[in-house]
């Protein structure tokens, strides 16, 4: 089915592989940067050293993840040119400036302040140090803003014209940036990043709680993360629902595929399970709930739902992939909601740090935020096929005139390097997270003193004042 | 307003800032095997750790800016340089993660030190090859690259590759000389002159070779009146080398570093004189490749506000980490 001598298939595999790896890192660094800025701010406001402990604990994995994100992102910004040159020539005048803004308002901000955030504590004052953390977090969010604008424009193009060279040229920048699917996608992705990070923090907290539930920083991170999940998970379900309705309006073929609706019909069922058969146009082994399909997409049980039969066969995306990636994402989202609820219940029962069931659930769900993020992106990106710019430019017409052996060789090299580098990076991050944060203030002070410098002395003074005030 | 011209200038400046900044931190990597022990390597890494990420971001601006302002050039040049670019990116991945990994690895620190060296070396080499392959001309039909995937290999591109390695090593040595003290600094200082001599040798060789590549290049350098722009460049190169020699003699590390950077700037200007007004040498000019004014103007608004801000806080970051690296370096 997959022709490995076709340079376009190879280029697609390469892009899918590199971007799937890449998205893991921003999903973490967006959430973790905000978390670090938040605990940094709490530390500055309250002077409670527990926040400083949490900052010091989480900045180490953050530094590793951020480094991996930078280098895997660099690959992305060149891959458009190496592998998708026709797309770049045609779409460059529209998406290029958006990416230019991303570099100027996000990458430079992150990179410029990251050095101060990571290494600057004994070089700058506490307030400037906090400002650096804040700017890094702001940079990650600005980056999400621009790149999701680009992605959304490829899904729901607006505000453009086509010139005599066949290029998409800008007509109205406001319409381009705030294209119809952008607000939904942005909110959905930022929530996803926050939720993913909260799950990782909760999972890490749970791992340590199961061994020692008296460690104060561990309790604090677990409690903060579960508050976060309880708040964000339901909001994310709402945002996802709205995003789905928006997609149904602008990309009905994508929604038909991910819901497994081959035929247009009213009072459509919602398939919970099954295997979409693209040859027969049926869902094999289907388990479904009647009427629910219509209700989810229109909030009306009897409404007519557009099926794939409304579109040419050559315009269909891959149905089984979409059907399953979507179900895994939604299923995990519901589990996250349950975890948040469970956290609330145990909190009100006063058993937040004692409930073994809660800790084990949080630990098991810890890494699954990434699975949900990946499945979400697979749903939206595979759902955009067979187009790069939805409805306007086909994927087969977007690739570079590069010979198959070149693409195949680079694909193999990239897969090997990525698995090695990022696999090892994951090991290092897990190793850091397996260490329990220091509990006693004395230990913390000594480690600060060891770093030397007058700033450390200043921080120690601040600590003593706050301890005296308490 | 001629937006295409403004953007050509902004991109030229970005690429130069990239070369000037990442050049010295790649150079530190290239010199890594000359460092004697763990402590020296830690010190060298600390001399660049707080700034390397910002330095590399200029490369992203170069790539992203080219896509935005000159999409046709982006879509012709990148497939033509497919192999060197992919190699450069993979090399940058290895060396980029080495900064963190060498701290966290328990038994394999030596491996990441070598990865840091190898990645820096390959990144520099492939950048030089890309430069040479670009300069020797890219085959174009219609709006697409028309050559094969090995066209970038030539004696000339290999020579420019080696030239960039040597030049970056010079910048790296000048940076280590500036940021460290003691035996490490003394040893590296003694390398600056040989590296500068090597760099000048490469400059002469590449400059003599370039006019032979294409008739247009020789016209630029040897015909009246364009010679007027070209002639001061070699003279200034000579003066810069003299100034570099004297700075080393007097132990003026900062001045020596800026002299090394000035050599790069002069070569860069010489390169500009050679290829102007092409963006894909001998085939596509800046104006032919430019995006519509509406794209260029939109991004220009951002650039006018952001680029000075970026320069200011980049300078601030360098200022915060000024002076010699303390024993053992920085931690987080």
mmCIF file of N, CA, C and O in Angstrom, chain B residues 112-142:
data_model
loop_
_atom_site.group_PDB
_atom_site.id
_atom_site.type_symbol
_atom_site.label_atom_id
_atom_site.label_comp_id
_atom_site.label_asym_id
_atom_site.label_seq_id
_atom_site.Cartn_x
_atom_site.Cartn_y
_atom_site.Cartn_z
ATOM 1 N N UNK B 112 29.748 12.457 24.859
ATOM 2 C CA UNK B 112 29.102 13.724 24.524
ATOM 3 C C UNK B 112 30.117 14.818 24.251
ATOM 4 O O UNK B 112 29.846 15.726 23.476
ATOM 5 N N UNK B 113 31.305 14.709 24.874
ATOM 6 C CA UNK B 113 32.357 15.646 24.512
ATOM 7 C C UNK B 113 32.762 15.461 23.049
ATOM 8 O O UNK B 113 32.968 16.423 22.317
ATOM 9 N N UNK B 114 32.850 14.185 22.631
ATOM 10 C CA UNK B 114 33.184 13.938 21.233
ATOM 11 C C UNK B 114 32.057 14.340 20.302
ATOM 12 O O UNK B 114 32.285 14.845 19.205
ATOM 13 N N UNK B 115 30.814 14.090 20.749
ATOM 14 C CA UNK B 115 29.666 14.494 19.936
ATOM 15 C C UNK B 115 29.655 16.010 19.766
ATOM 16 O O UNK B 115 29.331 16.533 18.704
ATOM 17 N N UNK B 116 30.050 16.703 20.825
ATOM 18 C CA UNK B 116 30.085 18.161 20.759
ATOM 19 C C UNK B 116 31.121 18.623 19.733
ATOM 20 O O UNK B 116 30.852 19.497 18.909
ATOM 21 N N UNK B 117 32.275 17.975 19.759
ATOM 22 C CA UNK B 117 33.316 18.282 18.782
ATOM 23 C C UNK B 117 32.853 17.911 17.373
ATOM 24 O O UNK B 117 32.880 18.743 16.460
ATOM 25 N N UNK B 118 32.420 16.662 17.204
ATOM 26 C CA UNK B 118 32.028 16.190 15.870
ATOM 27 C C UNK B 118 30.880 17.003 15.297
ATOM 28 O O UNK B 118 30.885 17.361 14.116
ATOM 29 N N UNK B 119 29.896 17.294 16.134
ATOM 30 C CA UNK B 119 28.751 18.073 15.667
ATOM 31 C C UNK B 119 29.168 19.468 15.237
ATOM 32 O O UNK B 119 28.742 19.969 14.189
ATOM 33 N N UNK B 120 30.034 20.094 16.038
ATOM 34 C CA UNK B 120 30.477 21.445 15.695
ATOM 35 C C UNK B 120 31.262 21.432 14.386
ATOM 36 O O UNK B 120 31.068 22.289 13.517
ATOM 37 N N UNK B 121 32.142 20.439 14.253
ATOM 38 C CA UNK B 121 32.975 20.351 13.060
ATOM 39 C C UNK B 121 32.119 20.130 11.813
ATOM 40 O O UNK B 121 32.270 20.827 10.803
ATOM 41 N N UNK B 122 31.188 19.169 11.894
ATOM 42 C CA UNK B 122 30.366 18.860 10.725
ATOM 43 C C UNK B 122 29.442 20.018 10.388
ATOM 44 O O UNK B 122 29.166 20.280 9.218
ATOM 45 N N UNK B 123 28.920 20.700 11.415
ATOM 46 C CA UNK B 123 28.042 21.839 11.145
ATOM 47 C C UNK B 123 28.819 22.919 10.395
ATOM 48 O O UNK B 123 28.352 23.469 9.391
ATOM 49 N N UNK B 124 30.041 23.202 10.864
ATOM 50 C CA UNK B 124 30.853 24.222 10.206
ATOM 51 C C UNK B 124 31.189 23.799 8.774
ATOM 52 O O UNK B 124 31.062 24.586 7.831
ATOM 53 N N UNK B 125 31.585 22.538 8.617
ATOM 54 C CA UNK B 125 31.976 22.045 7.303
ATOM 55 C C UNK B 125 30.794 22.126 6.334
ATOM 56 O O UNK B 125 30.921 22.599 5.208
ATOM 57 N N UNK B 126 29.608 21.681 6.784
ATOM 58 C CA UNK B 126 28.482 21.688 5.851
ATOM 59 C C UNK B 126 28.005 23.113 5.562
ATOM 60 O O UNK B 126 27.534 23.389 4.454
ATOM 61 N N UNK B 127 28.167 24.018 6.513
ATOM 62 C CA UNK B 127 27.833 25.409 6.200
ATOM 63 C C UNK B 127 28.770 25.956 5.126
ATOM 64 O O UNK B 127 28.337 26.654 4.199
ATOM 65 N N UNK B 128 30.049 25.618 5.259
ATOM 66 C CA UNK B 128 31.009 26.072 4.252
ATOM 67 C C UNK B 128 30.733 25.461 2.890
ATOM 68 O O UNK B 128 30.803 26.139 1.860
ATOM 69 N N UNK B 129 30.389 24.167 2.893
ATOM 70 C CA UNK B 129 30.062 23.501 1.629
ATOM 71 C C UNK B 129 28.837 24.142 1.000
ATOM 72 O O UNK B 129 28.787 24.401 -0.203
ATOM 73 N N UNK B 130 27.845 24.416 1.837
ATOM 74 C CA UNK B 130 26.622 25.047 1.325
ATOM 75 C C UNK B 130 26.963 26.400 0.700
ATOM 76 O O UNK B 130 26.466 26.742 -0.378
ATOM 77 N N UNK B 131 27.828 27.146 1.375
ATOM 78 C CA UNK B 131 28.238 28.445 0.837
ATOM 79 C C UNK B 131 28.893 28.286 -0.534
ATOM 80 O O UNK B 131 28.545 28.986 -1.505
ATOM 81 N N UNK B 132 29.839 27.346 -0.638
ATOM 82 C CA UNK B 132 30.546 27.140 -1.901
ATOM 83 C C UNK B 132 29.609 26.676 -2.999
ATOM 84 O O UNK B 132 29.665 27.163 -4.136
ATOM 85 N N UNK B 133 28.704 25.741 -2.648
ATOM 86 C CA UNK B 133 27.779 25.205 -3.644
ATOM 87 C C UNK B 133 26.827 26.294 -4.133
ATOM 88 O O UNK B 133 26.480 26.349 -5.314
ATOM 89 N N UNK B 134 26.462 27.172 -3.220
ATOM 90 C CA UNK B 134 25.582 28.283 -3.592
ATOM 91 C C UNK B 134 26.321 29.248 -4.519
ATOM 92 O O UNK B 134 25.813 29.666 -5.553
ATOM 93 N N UNK B 135 27.563 29.534 -4.150
ATOM 94 C CA UNK B 135 28.353 30.512 -4.902
ATOM 95 C C UNK B 135 28.665 30.032 -6.308
ATOM 96 O O UNK B 135 28.731 30.828 -7.253
ATOM 97 N N UNK B 136 28.847 28.719 -6.459
ATOM 98 C CA UNK B 136 29.224 28.237 -7.790
ATOM 99 C C UNK B 136 28.026 28.162 -8.732
ATOM 100 O O UNK B 136 28.163 27.846 -9.905
ATOM 101 N N UNK B 137 26.845 28.491 -8.229
ATOM 102 C CA UNK B 137 25.677 28.571 -9.097
ATOM 103 C C UNK B 137 24.758 27.380 -8.953
ATOM 104 O O UNK B 137 25.203 26.264 -8.701
ATOM 105 N N UNK B 138 23.435 27.636 -9.071
ATOM 106 C CA UNK B 138 22.432 26.595 -8.888
ATOM 107 C C UNK B 138 21.583 26.533 -10.155
ATOM 108 O O UNK B 138 21.134 27.558 -10.664
ATOM 109 N N UNK B 139 21.391 25.306 -10.646
ATOM 110 C CA UNK B 139 20.644 25.118 -11.887
ATOM 111 C C UNK B 139 19.151 25.296 -11.646
ATOM 112 O O UNK B 139 18.600 24.707 -10.696
ATOM 113 N N UNK B 140 18.500 26.069 -12.496
ATOM 114 C CA UNK B 140 17.078 26.333 -12.288
ATOM 115 C C UNK B 140 16.327 26.160 -13.598
ATOM 116 O O UNK B 140 16.798 26.564 -14.656
ATOM 117 N N UNK B 141 15.151 25.508 -13.531
ATOM 118 C CA UNK B 141 14.219 25.512 -14.657
ATOM 119 C C UNK B 141 12.875 25.990 -14.137
ATOM 120 O O UNK B 141 12.381 25.439 -13.161
ATOM 121 N N UNK B 142 12.327 26.989 -14.785
ATOM 122 C CA UNK B 142 11.050 27.542 -14.313
ATOM 123 C C UNK B 142 11.213 28.089 -12.913
ATOM 124 O O UNK B 142 12.054 28.950 -12.665
#
